[in-house]
Coordinates of C-alpha atoms in Angstrom, one line a residue:
M1 CA -21.1 -9.0 -24.1
H2 CA -20.8 -11.2 -21.1
R3 CA -17.4 -11.5 -19.2
H4 CA -16.9 -14.2 -16.8
Y5 CA -13.0 -14.7 -15.3
L6 CA -10.9 -15.3 -12.3
F7 CA -9.0 -12.6 -10.5
S8 CA -6.3 -13.4 -7.5
S9 CA -4.3 -10.8 -5.7
E10 CA -1.6 -10.9 -3.3
S11 CA -1.0 -9.0 0.3
V12 CA 2.0 -9.9 2.5
A13 CA 2.5 -10.0 6.2
R14 CA 4.3 -7.1 7.9
G15 CA 7.3 -9.2 8.3
H16 CA 7.8 -10.4 4.9
P17 CA 11.3 -9.1 4.0
D18 CA 10.2 -6.4 1.6
K19 CA 7.9 -5.1 3.8
V20 CA 10.3 -4.8 7.0
A21 CA 12.6 -2.5 4.5
D22 CA 9.3 -0.5 3.5
Q23 CA 8.6 -0.2 7.3
I24 CA 12.1 1.0 8.0
A25 CA 12.3 3.9 4.9
D26 CA 9.0 5.4 6.2
A27 CA 10.2 5.1 10.0
I28 CA 13.0 6.9 8.8
L29 CA 11.2 9.7 6.7
D30 CA 8.2 9.7 9.4
E31 CA 11.4 10.7 11.8
L32 CA 12.7 13.3 9.8
L33 CA 9.2 14.9 9.2
S34 CA 8.5 15.2 13.0
K35 CA 11.8 17.5 12.9
D36 CA 11.1 19.2 9.4
P37 CA 7.9 19.1 7.9
A38 CA 9.8 20.5 4.9
A39 CA 12.6 17.7 4.7
R40 CA 13.1 16.1 1.6
V41 CA 13.8 12.1 1.4
A42 CA 14.4 9.4 -1.0
C43 CA 15.5 6.6 1.2
E44 CA 16.1 2.8 0.3
V45 CA 16.5 0.0 2.5
L46 CA 17.9 -3.6 1.9
V47 CA 17.5 -6.2 4.5
T48 CA 19.6 -9.7 4.2
T49 CA 20.8 -12.4 7.0
G50 CA 22.2 -10.1 9.7
L51 CA 22.1 -7.2 7.6
A52 CA 20.1 -3.7 6.9
L53 CA 21.6 -1.7 4.6
V54 CA 20.0 2.4 4.0
S55 CA 20.7 4.4 1.3
G56 CA 19.6 7.4 -0.6
E57 CA 19.1 11.1 -0.5
I58 CA 18.1 13.4 2.3
H59 CA 17.5 17.2 2.3
T60 CA 16.8 19.0 5.6
E61 CA 18.0 22.2 7.2
K62 CA 17.3 21.2 10.9
A63 CA 16.5 17.6 11.5
Y64 CA 18.9 14.7 12.5
A65 CA 17.9 10.9 12.4
E66 CA 19.8 8.6 14.6
I67 CA 19.0 6.2 11.6
P68 CA 20.7 3.4 13.2
Q69 CA 18.3 3.4 16.3
I70 CA 15.4 3.9 13.8
V71 CA 16.6 0.5 12.0
R72 CA 16.5 -1.5 14.9
R73 CA 13.3 -0.2 17.0
T74 CA 11.5 -0.7 13.4
I75 CA 12.8 -4.1 13.0
H76 CA 12.0 -4.9 16.9
A77 CA 8.5 -3.9 16.4
V78 CA 8.2 -6.2 13.5
G79 CA 8.7 -9.0 15.5
Y80 CA 12.5 -10.2 14.4
N81 CA 13.7 -9.9 18.2
D82 CA 15.3 -13.7 18.5
P83 CA 18.7 -14.5 17.0
T84 CA 17.6 -18.2 16.2
F85 CA 15.4 -16.0 13.7
G86 CA 19.3 -15.3 11.7
F87 CA 17.6 -11.4 11.6
D88 CA 17.2 -9.5 14.8
S89 CA 17.0 -6.1 16.0
A90 CA 19.8 -6.6 18.7
T91 CA 22.4 -8.5 16.7
C92 CA 21.9 -6.8 12.9
G93 CA 24.4 -5.0 11.8
V94 CA 23.2 -1.8 10.3
L95 CA 25.1 0.3 7.4
V96 CA 24.1 3.7 6.3
S97 CA 25.3 5.7 3.1
I98 CA 23.2 9.0 2.9
D99 CA 24.1 11.7 -0.2
E100 CA 22.5 15.2 0.1
Q101 CA 19.6 15.5 -2.4
S102 CA 21.1 16.6 -6.1
P103 CA 20.6 20.3 -6.7
D104 CA 19.3 19.5 -9.9
I105 CA 16.5 17.6 -8.5
S106 CA 16.2 20.3 -5.8
R107 CA 16.2 23.0 -8.5
G108 CA 13.1 21.2 -10.3
V109 CA 11.3 20.8 -6.8
E110 CA 12.1 24.5 -6.0
A111 CA 11.5 26.0 -9.5
D112 CA 8.1 27.5 -9.0
E113 CA 6.5 28.7 -6.3
R114 CA 3.8 26.4 -6.1
I115 CA 6.4 23.6 -5.8
G116 CA 7.5 21.6 -9.1
A117 CA 6.8 18.0 -9.3
G118 CA 10.2 16.4 -7.7
D119 CA 10.2 14.1 -10.6
Q120 CA 8.3 12.9 -14.1
G121 CA 6.4 10.0 -14.2
I122 CA 2.7 8.6 -14.5
M123 CA 0.4 7.9 -11.5
F124 CA -2.8 5.8 -11.3
G125 CA -5.6 5.6 -9.1
Y126 CA -8.5 3.4 -8.7
A127 CA -12.0 3.0 -7.3
T128 CA -14.7 0.5 -7.0
D129 CA -18.1 0.3 -5.7
E130 CA -17.6 -3.9 -5.3
T131 CA -16.5 -3.2 -1.6
P132 CA -17.2 -0.6 1.2
E133 CA -14.0 0.6 1.2
L134 CA -14.4 1.4 -2.7
M135 CA -11.2 -1.0 -3.2
P136 CA -11.3 -4.3 -5.5
L137 CA -12.5 -7.2 -3.7
P138 CA -9.6 -9.9 -4.1
I139 CA -6.9 -7.4 -2.9
A140 CA -9.4 -6.3 0.2
L141 CA -9.7 -10.1 1.3
A142 CA -5.8 -10.5 1.1
H143 CA -5.1 -7.6 3.0
R144 CA -7.8 -8.7 5.8
M145 CA -6.3 -12.0 5.9
M146 CA -2.9 -10.6 6.6
I147 CA -4.0 -8.2 9.4
R148 CA -5.8 -11.2 10.7
L149 CA -2.5 -13.3 10.4
E150 CA -0.9 -10.7 12.4
E151 CA -3.4 -10.4 15.0
A152 CA -3.3 -14.0 15.6
R153 CA 0.6 -13.9 15.7
V154 CA 1.0 -11.0 18.4
G155 CA -2.2 -12.0 20.4
R156 CA -1.1 -15.4 20.5
I157 CA -3.9 -17.2 19.1
L158 CA -1.6 -19.1 17.4
P159 CA 1.7 -19.1 19.5
W160 CA 3.6 -20.7 17.2
L161 CA 3.8 -18.3 14.2
R162 CA 6.6 -16.1 13.3
P163 CA 6.2 -12.8 11.5
D164 CA 6.8 -13.6 7.9
G165 CA 4.1 -14.7 5.5
K166 CA 1.9 -14.3 2.2
G167 CA -1.9 -14.3 0.9
Q168 CA -3.9 -14.6 -1.8
V169 CA -7.4 -14.7 -3.0
A170 CA -8.9 -15.6 -6.2
V171 CA -12.6 -14.5 -6.9
R172 CA -14.8 -15.2 -9.9
Y173 CA -16.3 -12.1 -11.7
E174 CA -19.4 -12.6 -13.8
N175 CA -20.0 -9.5 -15.7
D176 CA -17.2 -7.5 -14.0
R177 CA -19.0 -7.7 -10.4
P178 CA -17.5 -10.7 -7.9
T179 CA -19.7 -13.1 -7.2
W180 CA -17.5 -15.8 -5.8
I181 CA -14.5 -16.7 -3.6
E182 CA -12.8 -19.6 -6.0
A183 CA -9.5 -20.1 -3.9
V184 CA -7.4 -19.3 -1.1
V185 CA -3.6 -19.5 -0.6
L186 CA -1.8 -18.6 2.7
S187 CA 1.8 -19.2 3.7
A188 CA 3.0 -18.3 7.4
Q189 CA 6.1 -18.7 9.0
H190 CA 6.1 -20.9 11.8
E191 CA 7.8 -22.7 14.7
D192 CA 8.6 -26.5 14.2
V193 CA 5.4 -27.7 15.9
G194 CA 4.0 -30.2 12.5
I195 CA 2.6 -28.7 9.8
E196 CA -0.8 -30.4 10.2
K197 CA -1.1 -28.3 13.3
V198 CA 0.0 -25.6 11.5
R199 CA -2.9 -25.9 9.0
E200 CA -5.7 -26.4 11.2
G201 CA -5.0 -23.4 12.9
L202 CA -4.4 -21.2 9.8
R203 CA -7.8 -22.3 8.5
E204 CA -9.8 -22.2 11.7
E205 CA -8.2 -18.8 13.1
V206 CA -7.3 -17.0 9.7
I207 CA -9.3 -17.8 6.8
A208 CA -12.5 -18.8 8.5
K209 CA -12.5 -15.3 10.2
V210 CA -11.6 -13.3 7.1
L211 CA -14.1 -14.8 4.1
P212 CA -17.4 -13.1 4.3
P213 CA -19.9 -15.8 4.4
G214 CA -22.0 -16.2 1.2
M215 CA -19.4 -15.7 -0.9
F216 CA -17.7 -19.2 -1.2
D217 CA -18.9 -22.7 -0.6
P218 CA -16.8 -24.5 2.2
A219 CA -17.1 -27.8 0.1
R220 CA -15.6 -26.7 -2.9
L221 CA -13.3 -23.7 -2.1
V222 CA -9.7 -24.2 -3.1
L223 CA -7.2 -24.0 -0.1
H224 CA -3.7 -24.1 -0.5
V225 CA -2.1 -23.9 3.1
N226 CA 1.4 -24.2 3.4
P227 CA 1.4 -25.9 0.5
T228 CA 5.1 -26.4 0.7
G229 CA 4.7 -28.4 4.1
R230 CA 7.4 -26.2 5.6
F231 CA 7.9 -22.8 6.4
V232 CA 10.1 -22.3 9.4
E233 CA 13.1 -20.3 7.9
G234 CA 11.7 -17.1 6.6
G235 CA 12.0 -13.4 6.7
P236 CA 15.3 -11.5 5.6
R237 CA 17.3 -14.9 6.5
A238 CA 15.7 -16.7 3.6
D239 CA 14.6 -13.6 1.4
T240 CA 16.5 -10.5 0.8
G241 CA 14.0 -7.7 1.2
L242 CA 14.2 -4.2 -0.8
S243 CA 11.9 -1.1 -0.2
G244 CA 9.6 -0.2 -3.2
R245 CA 9.4 -3.9 -4.4
K246 CA 6.0 -4.5 -3.4
I247 CA 3.9 -1.8 -5.4
I248 CA 0.9 -4.1 -6.5
V249 CA 0.5 -5.2 -3.2
D250 CA 0.7 -1.4 -2.4
T251 CA -2.1 -0.4 -4.3
Y252 CA -4.9 -2.5 -6.3
G253 CA -3.7 -6.0 -6.5
G254 CA -3.1 -5.5 -10.1
M255 CA -6.6 -4.6 -10.8
A256 CA -5.8 -1.1 -12.1
P257 CA -2.6 -0.1 -14.0
H258 CA 0.6 1.1 -11.9
G259 CA 3.0 3.9 -12.9
G260 CA 5.9 1.9 -11.6
G261 CA 7.1 4.5 -8.7
S262 CA 6.9 3.0 -5.4
F263 CA 6.3 5.2 -1.9
S264 CA 8.1 4.3 0.9
G265 CA 11.0 6.4 2.0
K266 CA 9.8 9.1 -0.2
D267 CA 8.6 12.7 1.3
P268 CA 5.5 14.2 -0.7
T269 CA 7.3 16.4 -3.0
K270 CA 8.2 12.8 -4.9
V271 CA 4.4 12.6 -7.3
D272 CA 5.2 8.9 -7.2
R273 CA 3.8 9.1 -3.6
S274 CA 1.6 12.0 -3.5
G275 CA 0.8 11.9 -7.1
T276 CA -0.7 8.5 -6.5
Y277 CA -2.4 9.4 -3.4
A278 CA -4.2 12.2 -5.2
A279 CA -5.2 9.9 -8.0
R280 CA -7.0 7.4 -5.5
W281 CA -8.5 10.3 -3.7
V282 CA -10.0 11.6 -6.9
A283 CA -11.3 7.9 -8.2
K284 CA -12.9 7.4 -4.8
N285 CA -14.9 10.8 -4.9
V286 CA -16.0 10.0 -8.4
V287 CA -17.6 6.9 -7.3
A288 CA -18.8 8.1 -3.7
A289 CA -20.3 10.8 -5.8
G290 CA -22.0 8.2 -8.2
L291 CA -20.7 9.3 -11.2
A292 CA -19.5 5.7 -12.0
E293 CA -19.2 2.5 -10.7
R294 CA -15.5 2.4 -11.6
C295 CA -13.0 4.6 -11.9
L296 CA -9.6 5.0 -12.9
I297 CA -7.4 7.9 -13.2
Q298 CA -3.9 8.6 -14.6
I299 CA -2.2 11.6 -14.0
A300 CA 1.2 12.8 -15.4
Y301 CA 4.2 15.1 -14.5
A302 CA 7.0 16.9 -15.5
I303 CA 10.0 17.2 -13.1
G304 CA 10.0 21.2 -12.1
V305 CA 6.5 21.9 -13.6
A306 CA 3.2 22.2 -11.1
E307 CA 0.4 21.8 -13.1
P308 CA 0.1 18.0 -14.8
V309 CA 0.9 17.3 -18.2
S310 CA -2.2 15.3 -18.3
I311 CA -5.3 14.0 -16.5
A312 CA -7.2 10.8 -18.1
V313 CA -10.4 9.5 -16.8
E314 CA -11.7 5.6 -17.9
T315 CA -14.9 4.5 -16.0
H316 CA -15.2 1.2 -18.2
G317 CA -18.7 2.3 -19.3
T318 CA -19.9 2.6 -15.5
E319 CA -20.2 6.4 -16.2
K320 CA -23.3 7.8 -15.4
L321 CA -21.9 11.3 -17.3
P322 CA -19.9 12.0 -20.2
L323 CA -16.2 11.4 -19.5
A324 CA -15.6 15.1 -20.8
E325 CA -18.3 16.1 -18.0
I326 CA -16.3 14.1 -15.6
E327 CA -12.8 15.2 -16.2
R328 CA -14.4 19.1 -16.2
R329 CA -15.6 18.7 -12.8
I330 CA -12.4 16.9 -11.3
R331 CA -10.3 19.8 -12.8
R332 CA -12.8 22.4 -10.8
V333 CA -12.8 20.6 -7.6
F334 CA -9.1 19.1 -7.5
D335 CA -6.3 21.4 -7.6
L336 CA -3.4 18.6 -8.6
T337 CA -0.3 20.8 -8.6
P338 CA 2.1 19.2 -5.8
R339 CA 1.5 22.3 -3.3
G340 CA -1.9 21.8 -4.0
I341 CA -2.3 18.0 -3.0
I342 CA 0.1 18.4 0.0
E343 CA -1.7 21.0 1.5
A344 CA -5.2 19.1 1.0
L345 CA -4.1 16.0 2.4
D346 CA -1.6 17.7 5.1
L347 CA 1.1 15.4 3.8
R348 CA 3.6 16.8 5.6
R349 CA 3.4 14.9 8.7
P350 CA 4.9 11.7 10.1
I351 CA 2.0 9.7 8.9
Y352 CA 3.7 6.9 6.7
E353 CA 5.0 4.1 8.5
R354 CA 1.3 3.1 9.0
T355 CA 1.4 2.7 5.1
A356 CA 3.6 0.8 4.7
C357 CA 1.7 -2.5 5.6
Y358 CA -1.4 -4.1 4.2
G359 CA -1.6 -1.7 1.2
H360 CA -1.8 2.0 1.1
F361 CA -5.8 2.2 0.3
G362 CA -8.5 1.0 1.3
R363 CA -8.1 1.9 5.1
E364 CA -10.3 4.7 6.4
L365 CA -7.5 5.8 9.2
P366 CA -7.3 9.2 10.3
E367 CA -3.8 9.4 8.8
F368 CA -5.1 8.3 5.4
T369 CA -6.7 11.7 4.3
W370 CA -6.6 10.8 0.7
E371 CA -9.6 8.0 1.6
R372 CA -11.7 11.0 2.5
T373 CA -14.9 11.2 0.6
D374 CA -15.0 14.8 0.9
R375 CA -15.4 16.3 -2.8
A376 CA -18.2 13.8 -3.7
D377 CA -21.0 16.8 -3.3
A378 CA -18.8 19.0 -5.1
L379 CA -18.3 16.7 -7.7
R380 CA -22.2 16.1 -8.3
E381 CA -22.6 19.8 -8.6
R382 CA -22.6 21.2 -12.5
G383 CA -20.9 24.3 -11.9

């Protein structure tokens, strides 16, 4: 059966309020892990006009973090360093309300020598061969657009840009393969320099630099660039930001299911984070091994229990082997207990602030060990 449809995915800029909150949460996590790799952290952040609020639960035997300094340093690095923005690193208030981790949760994590899962829940991982990074094309392009927007701001290619922004890409699929870029939406915060200058600059220096040639017709491409006509006031002054609110941006742009748990501010004993990273690692290796063109993995955990409650594999009819055989090979090749994941992916390092923008998947950075295809050969073996 032929399937023709449009699919859109969204990404947001580093200065988007929710992403500011995510970066603060992960900067705090990194600081603690750098001093105590066994620290257990569940940190939540809210940012709004003139205020950053940090709350959560932390357990550590030997680490200390000067949280207000980390908050201000992170806000400054994002680009909010001017009081006229209504939110800046030097003058914003910082409130901290941190408690010790619940002993009941701690007991669950420590209940098994292999480390019990820090919570119950379901996690999904996905990979598809439609891009070199094995990510869906709409979210891959949306992230690239946001990365280019930041380059244009920081490099002063477009000197009137400010930190906030959002982007969206709509791709036409035929028989489940991307064939055409139908529409692009880009909204970028800017100084008051006139909307035509803003639109022209964004079209030429951001959109045109990102869209792959041959995948769109300039005469037919639908462009919505700063469609309201003005985006001067932005960031936390214009919209309250919360950590963990951009979970679809963080994963697959809506192309795959989401278990509901957020990532930023959580140490790797929280399977919301480590289990989702592992699911991506498994799915990517399945596709890289040529066992399927698309692969969706679901892993489920119970708090305090090391072994997954279930592992499910879906390949949308693209499998080259029976699904039962692919699942058998996954179970043979991957240790999906929390400890197995943490050790295999080396997750007790301060690597997480880099994950907080432009998605947790699809960038082959040294820190992103879950993007490796190091188990593809083992999956090919019948064993």
